[in-house]
Coordinates of C-alpha atoms and ligand atoms in Angstrom, one line a residue:
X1 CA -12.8 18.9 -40.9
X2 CA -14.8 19.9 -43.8
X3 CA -12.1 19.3 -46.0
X4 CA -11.9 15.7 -45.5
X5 CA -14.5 13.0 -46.9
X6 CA -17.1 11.4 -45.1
X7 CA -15.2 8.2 -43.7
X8 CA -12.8 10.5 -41.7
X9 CA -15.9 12.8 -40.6
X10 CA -17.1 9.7 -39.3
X11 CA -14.7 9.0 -37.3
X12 CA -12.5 12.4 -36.3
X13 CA -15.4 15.5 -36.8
X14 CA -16.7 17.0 -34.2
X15 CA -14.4 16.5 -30.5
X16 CA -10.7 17.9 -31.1
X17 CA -8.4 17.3 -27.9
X18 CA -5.6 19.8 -27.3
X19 CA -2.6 18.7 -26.0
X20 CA -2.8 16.3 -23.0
X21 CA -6.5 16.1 -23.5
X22 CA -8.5 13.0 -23.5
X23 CA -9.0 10.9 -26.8
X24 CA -12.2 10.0 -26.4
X25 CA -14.8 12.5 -26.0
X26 CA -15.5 13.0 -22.2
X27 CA -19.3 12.7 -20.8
X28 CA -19.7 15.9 -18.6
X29 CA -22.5 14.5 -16.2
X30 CA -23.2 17.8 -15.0
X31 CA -26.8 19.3 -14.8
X32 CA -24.8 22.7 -13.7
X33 CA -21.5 24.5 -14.8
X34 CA -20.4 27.1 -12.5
X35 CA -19.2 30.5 -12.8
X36 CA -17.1 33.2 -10.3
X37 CA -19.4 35.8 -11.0
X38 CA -23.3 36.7 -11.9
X39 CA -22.4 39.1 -14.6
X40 CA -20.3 36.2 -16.2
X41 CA -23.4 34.8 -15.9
X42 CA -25.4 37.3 -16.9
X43 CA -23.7 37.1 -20.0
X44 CA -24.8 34.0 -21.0
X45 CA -27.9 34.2 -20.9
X46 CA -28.0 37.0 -22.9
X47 CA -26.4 34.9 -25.2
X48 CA -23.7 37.9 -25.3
X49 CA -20.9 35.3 -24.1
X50 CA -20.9 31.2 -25.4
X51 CA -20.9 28.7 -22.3
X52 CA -22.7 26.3 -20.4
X53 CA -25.1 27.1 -17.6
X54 CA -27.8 24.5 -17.7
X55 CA -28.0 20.5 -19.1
X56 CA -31.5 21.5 -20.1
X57 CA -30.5 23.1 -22.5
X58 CA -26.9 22.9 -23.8
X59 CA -24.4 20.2 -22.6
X60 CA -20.6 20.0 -24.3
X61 CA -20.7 16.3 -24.4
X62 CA -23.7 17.0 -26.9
X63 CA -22.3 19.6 -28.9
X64 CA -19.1 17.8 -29.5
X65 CA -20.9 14.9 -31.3
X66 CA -23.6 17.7 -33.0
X67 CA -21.0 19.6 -34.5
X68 CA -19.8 15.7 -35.9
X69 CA -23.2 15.4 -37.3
X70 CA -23.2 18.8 -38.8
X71 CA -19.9 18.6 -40.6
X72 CA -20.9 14.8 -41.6
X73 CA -24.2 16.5 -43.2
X74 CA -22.3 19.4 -44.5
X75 CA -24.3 22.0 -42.2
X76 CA -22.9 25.3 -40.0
X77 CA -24.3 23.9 -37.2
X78 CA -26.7 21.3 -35.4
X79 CA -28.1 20.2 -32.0
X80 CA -29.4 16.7 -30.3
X81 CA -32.4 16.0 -29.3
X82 CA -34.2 13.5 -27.0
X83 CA -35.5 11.8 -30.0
X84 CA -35.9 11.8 -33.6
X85 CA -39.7 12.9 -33.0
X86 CA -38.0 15.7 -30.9
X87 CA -35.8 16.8 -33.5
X88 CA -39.0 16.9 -36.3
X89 CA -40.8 18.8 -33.9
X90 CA -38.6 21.5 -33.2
X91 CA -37.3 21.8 -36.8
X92 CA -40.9 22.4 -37.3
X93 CA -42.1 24.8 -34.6
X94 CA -39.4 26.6 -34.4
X95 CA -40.7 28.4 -38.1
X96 CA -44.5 27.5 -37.6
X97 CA -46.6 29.1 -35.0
X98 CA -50.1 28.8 -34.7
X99 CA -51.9 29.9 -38.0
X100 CA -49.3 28.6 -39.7
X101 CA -49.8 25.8 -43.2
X102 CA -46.7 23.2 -43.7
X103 CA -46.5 21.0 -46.9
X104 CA -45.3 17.2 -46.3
X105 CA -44.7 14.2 -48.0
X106 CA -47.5 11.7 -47.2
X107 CA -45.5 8.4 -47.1
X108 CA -43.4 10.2 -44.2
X109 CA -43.0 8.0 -41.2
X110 CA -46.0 7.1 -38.9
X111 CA -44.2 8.7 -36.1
X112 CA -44.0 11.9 -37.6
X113 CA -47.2 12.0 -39.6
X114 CA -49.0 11.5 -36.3
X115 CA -47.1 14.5 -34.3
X116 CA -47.6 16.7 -37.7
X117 CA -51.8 15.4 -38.6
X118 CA -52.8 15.3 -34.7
X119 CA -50.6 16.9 -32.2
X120 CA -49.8 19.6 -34.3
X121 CA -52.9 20.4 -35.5
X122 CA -53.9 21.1 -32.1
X123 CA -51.1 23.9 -31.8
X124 CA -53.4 25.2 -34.7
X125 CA -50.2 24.2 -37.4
X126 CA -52.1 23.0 -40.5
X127 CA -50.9 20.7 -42.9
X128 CA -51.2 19.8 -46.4
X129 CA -50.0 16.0 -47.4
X130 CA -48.9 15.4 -51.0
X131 CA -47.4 12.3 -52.7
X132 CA -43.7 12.1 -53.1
X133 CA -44.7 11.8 -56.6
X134 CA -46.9 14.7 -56.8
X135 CA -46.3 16.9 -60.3
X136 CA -44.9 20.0 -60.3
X137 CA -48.8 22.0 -60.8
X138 CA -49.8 19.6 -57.8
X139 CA -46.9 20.4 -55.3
X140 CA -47.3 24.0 -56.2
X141 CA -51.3 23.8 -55.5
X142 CA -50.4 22.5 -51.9
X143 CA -48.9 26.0 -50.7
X144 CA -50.9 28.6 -49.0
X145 CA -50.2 32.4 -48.3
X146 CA -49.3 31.1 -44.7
X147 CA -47.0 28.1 -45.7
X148 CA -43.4 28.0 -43.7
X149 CA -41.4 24.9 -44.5
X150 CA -41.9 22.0 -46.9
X151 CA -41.0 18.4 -45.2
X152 CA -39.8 14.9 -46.5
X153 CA -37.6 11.9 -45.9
X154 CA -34.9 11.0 -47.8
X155 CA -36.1 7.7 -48.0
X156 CA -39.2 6.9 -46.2
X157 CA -39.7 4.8 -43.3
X158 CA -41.3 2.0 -44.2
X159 CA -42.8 3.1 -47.9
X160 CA -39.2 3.4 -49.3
X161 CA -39.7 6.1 -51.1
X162 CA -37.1 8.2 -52.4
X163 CA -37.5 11.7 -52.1
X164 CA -37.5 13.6 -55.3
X165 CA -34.8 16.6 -54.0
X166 CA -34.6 18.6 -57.1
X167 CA -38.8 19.4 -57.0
X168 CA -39.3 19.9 -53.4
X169 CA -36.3 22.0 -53.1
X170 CA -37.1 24.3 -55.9
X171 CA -40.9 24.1 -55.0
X172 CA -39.9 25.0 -51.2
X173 CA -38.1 28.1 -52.6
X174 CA -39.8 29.4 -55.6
X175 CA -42.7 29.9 -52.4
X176 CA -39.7 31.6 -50.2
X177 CA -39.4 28.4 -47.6
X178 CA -37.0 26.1 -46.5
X179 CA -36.9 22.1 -47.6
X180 CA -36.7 20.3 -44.4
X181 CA -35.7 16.7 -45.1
X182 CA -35.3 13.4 -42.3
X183 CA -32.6 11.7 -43.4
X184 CA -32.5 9.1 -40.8
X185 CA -32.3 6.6 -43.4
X186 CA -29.5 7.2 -45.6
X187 CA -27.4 8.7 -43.2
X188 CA -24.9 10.9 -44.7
X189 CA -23.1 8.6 -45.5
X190 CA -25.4 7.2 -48.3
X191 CA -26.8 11.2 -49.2
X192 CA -26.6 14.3 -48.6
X193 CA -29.8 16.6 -48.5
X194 CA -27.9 19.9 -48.6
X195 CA -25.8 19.0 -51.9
X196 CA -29.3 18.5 -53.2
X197 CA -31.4 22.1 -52.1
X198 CA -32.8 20.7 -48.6
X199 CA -32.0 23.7 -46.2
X200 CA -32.5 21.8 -42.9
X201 CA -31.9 18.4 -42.2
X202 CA -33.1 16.2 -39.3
X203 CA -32.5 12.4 -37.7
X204 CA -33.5 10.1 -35.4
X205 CA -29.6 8.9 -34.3
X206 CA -32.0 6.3 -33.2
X207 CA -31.5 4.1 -36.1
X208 CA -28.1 3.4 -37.9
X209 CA -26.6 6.4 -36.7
X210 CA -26.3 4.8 -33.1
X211 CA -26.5 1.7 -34.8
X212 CA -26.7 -0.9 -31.8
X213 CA -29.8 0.1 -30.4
X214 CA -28.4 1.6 -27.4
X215 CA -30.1 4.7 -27.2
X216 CA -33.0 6.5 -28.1
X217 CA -32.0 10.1 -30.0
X218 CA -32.2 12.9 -32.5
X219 CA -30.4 15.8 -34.6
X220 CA -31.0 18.8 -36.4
X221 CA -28.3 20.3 -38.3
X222 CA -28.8 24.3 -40.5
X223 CA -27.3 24.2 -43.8
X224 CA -26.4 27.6 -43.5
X225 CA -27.9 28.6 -46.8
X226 CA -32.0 29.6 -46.3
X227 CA -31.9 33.5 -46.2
X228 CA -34.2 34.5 -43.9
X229 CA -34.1 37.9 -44.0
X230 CA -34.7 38.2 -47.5
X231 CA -38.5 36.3 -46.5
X232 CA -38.3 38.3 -43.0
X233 CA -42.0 38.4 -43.5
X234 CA -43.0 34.7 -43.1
X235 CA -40.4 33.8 -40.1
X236 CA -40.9 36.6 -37.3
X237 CA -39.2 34.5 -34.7
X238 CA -36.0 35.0 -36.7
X239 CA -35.9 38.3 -38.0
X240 CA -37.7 40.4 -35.3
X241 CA -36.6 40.6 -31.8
X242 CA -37.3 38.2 -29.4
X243 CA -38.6 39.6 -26.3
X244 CA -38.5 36.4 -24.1
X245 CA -34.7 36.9 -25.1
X246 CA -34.0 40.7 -24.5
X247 CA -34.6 41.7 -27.8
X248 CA -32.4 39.2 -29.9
X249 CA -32.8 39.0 -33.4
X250 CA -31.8 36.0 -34.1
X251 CA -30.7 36.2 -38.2
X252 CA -29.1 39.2 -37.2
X253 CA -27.1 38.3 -34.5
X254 CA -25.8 34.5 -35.8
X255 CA -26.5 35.4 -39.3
X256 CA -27.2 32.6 -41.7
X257 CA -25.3 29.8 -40.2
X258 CA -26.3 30.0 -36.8
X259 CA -29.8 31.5 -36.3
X260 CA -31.7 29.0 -36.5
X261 CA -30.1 26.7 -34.4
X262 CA -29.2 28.7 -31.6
X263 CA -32.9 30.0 -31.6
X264 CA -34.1 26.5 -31.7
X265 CA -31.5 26.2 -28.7
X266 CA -32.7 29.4 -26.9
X267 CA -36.2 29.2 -27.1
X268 CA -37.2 25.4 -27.8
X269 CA -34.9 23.4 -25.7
X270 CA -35.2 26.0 -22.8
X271 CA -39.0 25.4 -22.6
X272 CA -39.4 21.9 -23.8
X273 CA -36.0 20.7 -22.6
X274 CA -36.3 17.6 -25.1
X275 CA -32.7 17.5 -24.7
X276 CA -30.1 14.3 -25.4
X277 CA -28.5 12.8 -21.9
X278 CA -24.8 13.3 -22.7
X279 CA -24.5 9.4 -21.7
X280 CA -26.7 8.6 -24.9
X281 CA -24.5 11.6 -27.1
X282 CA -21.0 9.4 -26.4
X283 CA -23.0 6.3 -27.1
X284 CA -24.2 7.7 -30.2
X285 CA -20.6 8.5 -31.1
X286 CA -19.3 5.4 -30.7
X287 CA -21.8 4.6 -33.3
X288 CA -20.5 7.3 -35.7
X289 CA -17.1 6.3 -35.6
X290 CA -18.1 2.9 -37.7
X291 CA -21.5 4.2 -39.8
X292 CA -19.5 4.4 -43.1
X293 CA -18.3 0.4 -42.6
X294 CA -21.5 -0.3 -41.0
X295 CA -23.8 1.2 -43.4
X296 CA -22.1 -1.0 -46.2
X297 CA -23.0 -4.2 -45.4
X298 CA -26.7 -3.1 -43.8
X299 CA -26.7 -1.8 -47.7
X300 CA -25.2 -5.5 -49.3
X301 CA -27.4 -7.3 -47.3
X302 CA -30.4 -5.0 -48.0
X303 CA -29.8 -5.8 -51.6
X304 CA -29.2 -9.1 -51.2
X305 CA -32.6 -9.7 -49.7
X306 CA -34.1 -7.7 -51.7
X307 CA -32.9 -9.4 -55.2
X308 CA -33.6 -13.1 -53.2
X309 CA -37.4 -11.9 -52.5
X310 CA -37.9 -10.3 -56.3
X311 CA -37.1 -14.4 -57.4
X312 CA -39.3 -15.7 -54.8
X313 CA -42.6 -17.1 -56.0
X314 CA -44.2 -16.7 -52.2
X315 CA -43.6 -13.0 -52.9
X316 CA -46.1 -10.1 -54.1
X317 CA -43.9 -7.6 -54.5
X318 CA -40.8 -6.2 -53.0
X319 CA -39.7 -2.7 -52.2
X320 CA -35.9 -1.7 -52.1
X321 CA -35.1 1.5 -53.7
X322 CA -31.2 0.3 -54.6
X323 CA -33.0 -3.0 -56.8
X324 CA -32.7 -2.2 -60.3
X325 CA -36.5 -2.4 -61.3
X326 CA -38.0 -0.2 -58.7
X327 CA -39.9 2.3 -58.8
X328 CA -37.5 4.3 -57.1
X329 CA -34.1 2.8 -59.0
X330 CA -33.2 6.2 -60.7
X331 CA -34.2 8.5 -58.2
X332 CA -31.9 6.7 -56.1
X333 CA -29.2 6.3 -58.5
X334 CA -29.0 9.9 -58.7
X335 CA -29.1 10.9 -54.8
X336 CA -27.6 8.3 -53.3
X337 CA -25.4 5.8 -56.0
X338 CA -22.9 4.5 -53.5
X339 CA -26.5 2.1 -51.3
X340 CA -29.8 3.1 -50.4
X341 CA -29.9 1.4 -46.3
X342 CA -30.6 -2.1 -45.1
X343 CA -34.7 -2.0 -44.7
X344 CA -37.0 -3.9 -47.7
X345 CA -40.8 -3.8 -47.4
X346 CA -42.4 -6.7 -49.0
X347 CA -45.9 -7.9 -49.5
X348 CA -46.0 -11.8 -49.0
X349 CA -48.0 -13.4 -51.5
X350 CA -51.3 -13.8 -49.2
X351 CA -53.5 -12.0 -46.4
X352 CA -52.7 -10.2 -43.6
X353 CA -52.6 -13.6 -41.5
X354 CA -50.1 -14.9 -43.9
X355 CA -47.7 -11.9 -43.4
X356 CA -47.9 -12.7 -39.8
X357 CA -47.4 -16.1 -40.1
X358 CA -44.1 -15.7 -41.8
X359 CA -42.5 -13.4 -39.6
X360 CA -43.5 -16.0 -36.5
X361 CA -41.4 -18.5 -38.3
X362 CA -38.3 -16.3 -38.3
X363 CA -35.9 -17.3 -36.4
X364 CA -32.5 -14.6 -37.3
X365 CA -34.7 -11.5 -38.0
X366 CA -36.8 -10.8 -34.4
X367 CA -40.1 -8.9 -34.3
X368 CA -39.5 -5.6 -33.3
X369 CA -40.7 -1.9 -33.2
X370 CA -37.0 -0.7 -34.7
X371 CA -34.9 -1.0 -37.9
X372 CA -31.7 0.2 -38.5
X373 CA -29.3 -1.6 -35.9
X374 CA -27.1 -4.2 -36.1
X375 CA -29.7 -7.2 -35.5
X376 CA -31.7 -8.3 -38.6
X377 CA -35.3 -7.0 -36.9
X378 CA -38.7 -7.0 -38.9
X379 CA -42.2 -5.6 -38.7
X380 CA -46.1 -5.6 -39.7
X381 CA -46.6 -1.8 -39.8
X382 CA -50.4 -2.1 -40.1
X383 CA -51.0 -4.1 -36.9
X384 CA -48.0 -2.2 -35.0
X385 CA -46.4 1.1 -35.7
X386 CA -49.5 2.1 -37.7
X387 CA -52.4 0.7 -36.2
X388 CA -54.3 4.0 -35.0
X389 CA -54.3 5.2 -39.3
X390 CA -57.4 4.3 -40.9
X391 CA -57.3 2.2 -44.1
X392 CA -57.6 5.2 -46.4
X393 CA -54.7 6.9 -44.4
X394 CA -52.7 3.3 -44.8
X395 CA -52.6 3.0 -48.2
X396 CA -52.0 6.7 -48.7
X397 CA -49.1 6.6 -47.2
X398 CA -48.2 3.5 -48.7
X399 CA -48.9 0.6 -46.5
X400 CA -50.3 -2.7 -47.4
X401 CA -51.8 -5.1 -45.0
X402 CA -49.6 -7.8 -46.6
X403 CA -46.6 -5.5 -45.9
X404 CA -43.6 -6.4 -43.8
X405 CA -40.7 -4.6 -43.3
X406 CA -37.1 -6.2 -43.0
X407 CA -34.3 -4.7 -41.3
X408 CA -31.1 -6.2 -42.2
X409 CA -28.3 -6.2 -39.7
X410 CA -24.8 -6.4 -39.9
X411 CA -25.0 -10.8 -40.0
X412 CA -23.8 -12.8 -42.8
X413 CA -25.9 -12.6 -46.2
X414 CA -26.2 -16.4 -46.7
X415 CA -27.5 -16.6 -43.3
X416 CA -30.1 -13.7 -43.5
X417 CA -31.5 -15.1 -47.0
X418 CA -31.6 -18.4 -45.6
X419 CA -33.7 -17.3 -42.6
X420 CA -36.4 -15.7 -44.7
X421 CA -36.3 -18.8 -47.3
X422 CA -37.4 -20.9 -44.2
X423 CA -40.0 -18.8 -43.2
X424 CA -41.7 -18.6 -46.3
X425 CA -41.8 -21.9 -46.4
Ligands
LIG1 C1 -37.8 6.3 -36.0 C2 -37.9 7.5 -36.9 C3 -38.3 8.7 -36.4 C4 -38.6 8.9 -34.9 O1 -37.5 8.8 -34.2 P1 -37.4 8.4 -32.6 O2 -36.0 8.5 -32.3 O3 -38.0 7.1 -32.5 O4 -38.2 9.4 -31.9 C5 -38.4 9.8 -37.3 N1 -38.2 9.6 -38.6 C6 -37.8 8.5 -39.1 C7 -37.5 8.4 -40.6 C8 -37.7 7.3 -38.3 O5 -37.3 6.2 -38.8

C-alpha cells in the first residue's frame, strides 16, 4: 500500500483478505500453531522457513497490524510490543550491550528516561543526556568511541519539545549510528521520522494510536535504510553470527530491511517475551482505522486551548508547539505543518498548590496518568509521573512544579475551553 497516502494506510495497510476471507482482521488466540512434521518445524526455528510456532514470540494477528504501522511510518518492517517502554527497550538493547554509550534527548519521557538513567545502567548501558537544543559542537561532544544509537521524541512527552531531525540525524550518522526517534506523539499521521533521517522509529500504541484507552501497547518499525554492515564494527549482534541462532547473521541474511527486526524478533522477544496479546493488536487497529480523523480534532482542540490559555491572565506560560509564538513554532512548521497533537503543558500563574487546585476544579478534563485518548485527561507530572526525579533532574528535562499537562480529547472545543475557564476561576 505504499503507494497510497496516509488516510488510506490508516485504514487498509497492513491485513489483505483473499477471496472469501474475512474483512476484519481475525484474532488468532492461539499460544501454539501446529505443524505435520518436526523438520517443518525444524525449519522455523532456524528461521530457514517464515511461520508461526509460538505466541511468545510472533502471532499473525500482530503482524498484520505491525506491517500497518510500518507502511503508515514508511518502514520495511515493524513489530508490537507489550508496551511502549517495551518497544524503547528493545529498540535499544537490541544494538547496546553491556559496555555500550547511548546519546539521548533529556526532555524524553519520564518513562523512558528512567528505564535508560537506572535500569539500564545496571545492564552496564551508559548514557549521555543532551538538550534538544544542544549545538552542533555540543551534540558532537556527547559521543564516545562506544556510542550505538542516538535517541529522541518527536515531540516530547510532557516538555513539548520538538525534535530538531535534521541535527540528530546527521550527528547520529556522521558517528556511524542510527537516529532512533518515539514518535508516539505525532503519530504518523502528523510526521514522519524516516522522511527526516531517523532510521528507527518507536511508539507506545498506547496513546492516540489506540486512541480510546483500551489497551496498553507498543511498536518498532526499521526504516530499512541504516547500513550496518558498512559500521559492522560497532553492531556485532547484526553482522556476525549469532550462535544462540545457529550461526545467523542477521544483516546478511534479511539484509537491510529486515535485520533488525527479525533479530529483535529472534533474540529479544524469545527471551523477554514482551510481546502484544493479539486481543490488544485488533483493538489497537480499530484505533488505526480513525487516527487520521481523530488526530485532527485532538490537534483543533489542542490549539484551541492552547491560544485560550496564552490570553489568560491566570496563566504563566503555555506550551503548544503548533501556537505561533513558541519556542518550538518553526521547528514544528517544518516537520509536522499539517498539527502538532492534542497535549499543552502550562504553568498556572502560582505554586505548586495552585496548579493542584485548578485541576481539582475540573470537571470535563479527569486527573489521570494518560494523554492521548479520546477523554480530555490532565496531569501534575512533578507530584505523579515524575515524582522519583530530583529537582535538578525536573527542570532538566523540563518540568516546572507549576506545570500541568492537558490532554485534549475528541469533545467539543467550546466545551473543553469552558471547563478550564471555570477552573481557573
Ligand atoms: C507513554 C509513553 C511511553 C511509554 O509507553 P507505555 O505504553 O506506557 O509503556 C513512551 N514514550 C512516550 C512518548 C510516551 O508518551
Amino acid at each position: 500500500m505504499s503507494e497510497y497516502q496516509i488516510e488510506t494506510k490508516c485504514v487498509q495497510s497492513g491485513y489483505r483478505p483473499g477471496n472469501g476471507e474475512p474483512r476484519q482482521i481475525p484474532i488468532i488466540q492461539s499460544t501454539t500453531f501446529k505443524y505435520e512434521t518436526s523438520a517443518a518445524m525444524g525449519r522455523l526455528f532456524d528461521l530457514e522457513d517464515s511461520g508461526y510456532f509460538y505466541t511468545r514470540l510472533q502471532n499473525p494477528t500482530n503482524d498484520y497490524v505491525a506491517a500497518k504501522i510500518a507502511d503508515m511510518e514508511g518502514g520495511t518492517a515493524g513489530m508490537l510490543t507489550s508496551s511502549g517502554q517495551a518497544a524503547n527497550f528493545f529498540s535499544v538493547f537490541n544494538i547496546a550491550s553491556q559496555g555500550d554509550h547511548i546519546v539521548a534527548c533529556a526532555t524524553i519521557y519520564g518513562g523512558t528516561f528512567n528505564l535508560f538513567n537506572v535500569t539500564m545502567r545496571k545492564m552496564g548501558i551508559d548514557f549521555t543526556f543532551v538538550s534538544p537544543d544542544a549545538t552542533e559542537e555540543e551534540l558532537d561532544a556527547a559521543f564516545k568511541p562506544n556510542t550505538k544509537a542516538v535517541f529522541g521524541e518527536t515531540i516530547a512527552n510532557p516538555a513539548l519539545t520538538v525534535l530538531d531531525f535534521e541535527k540528530f540525524a546527521n550527528a547520529a550518522h556522521a558517528h556511524g549510528v542510527p537516529l532512533i526517534v518515539d514518535n508516539t506523539f505525532a503519530t504518523p499521521v502528523n510526521c514522519r521520522p524516516f522522511e527526516f533521517g531517523a532510521d528507527i522509529v518507536t511508539h507506545s500504541t498506547t496513546k492516540y494510536m489506540d486512541g480510546h484507552g483500551a489497551g496498553v501497547g507498543g511498536a518498532i518499525v526499521d526504516s530499512g535504510k541504516f547500513d550496518w554492515m558498512a559500521h559492522a564494527d560497532k553492531f556485532p549482534g547484526l553482522t556476525t553470527p549469532d550462535e544462540s541462532y545457529h550461526g545467523i547473521t542477521y544483516a546478511e541474511k534479511f539484509g537491510l530491511g529486515g535485520a533488525f527486526i527479525t533479530k529483535a524478533t529472534a533474540q529479544l522477544m524469545r527471551d523477554f517475551g514482551s510481546i502484544q496479546s493479539p486481543q490488544n493488536a485488533f483493538l489497537l487497529n480499530l484505533g488505526l482505522e480513525s487516527l487520521h480523523c481523530r488526530m485532527k480534532q485532538h490537534c483543533a482542540n489542542g490549539l484551541a486551548l492552547a491560544r485560550f490559555l496564552k490570553d489568560s491572565p491566570k496563566v504563566e506560560w503555555v506550551s503548544y508547539p503548533s501556537l505561533p509564538g513558541d519556542r518550538y513554532y518553526d521547528r514544528a512548521m517544518k516537520y509536522m505543518p499539517g498539527g502538532s497533537c492534542g497535549v499543552v503543558s502550562f504553568g498556572v500563574k502560582g505554586s505548586r498548590e495552585d496548579a493542584e487546585a485548578f485541576m481539582g476544579r475540573l470537571k470535563v478534563f479527569a486527573i489521570e496518568t494518560h494523554v492521548a485518548d479520546a477523554r480530555s485527561c490532565c496531569l501534575h507530572p512533578a507530584s505523579s509521573t515524575h515524582r522519583q526525579l530530583t529537582e535538578q533532574e525536573l527542570v532538566d528535562c523540563g518540568i516546572s512544579g507549576n506545570l500541568v499537562r492537558m490532554s485534549c480529547g475528541l469533545e467539543n472545543t467550546e466545551d473543553l475551553i469552558r471547563d478550564v475557564e471555570q477552573a481557573l476561576g
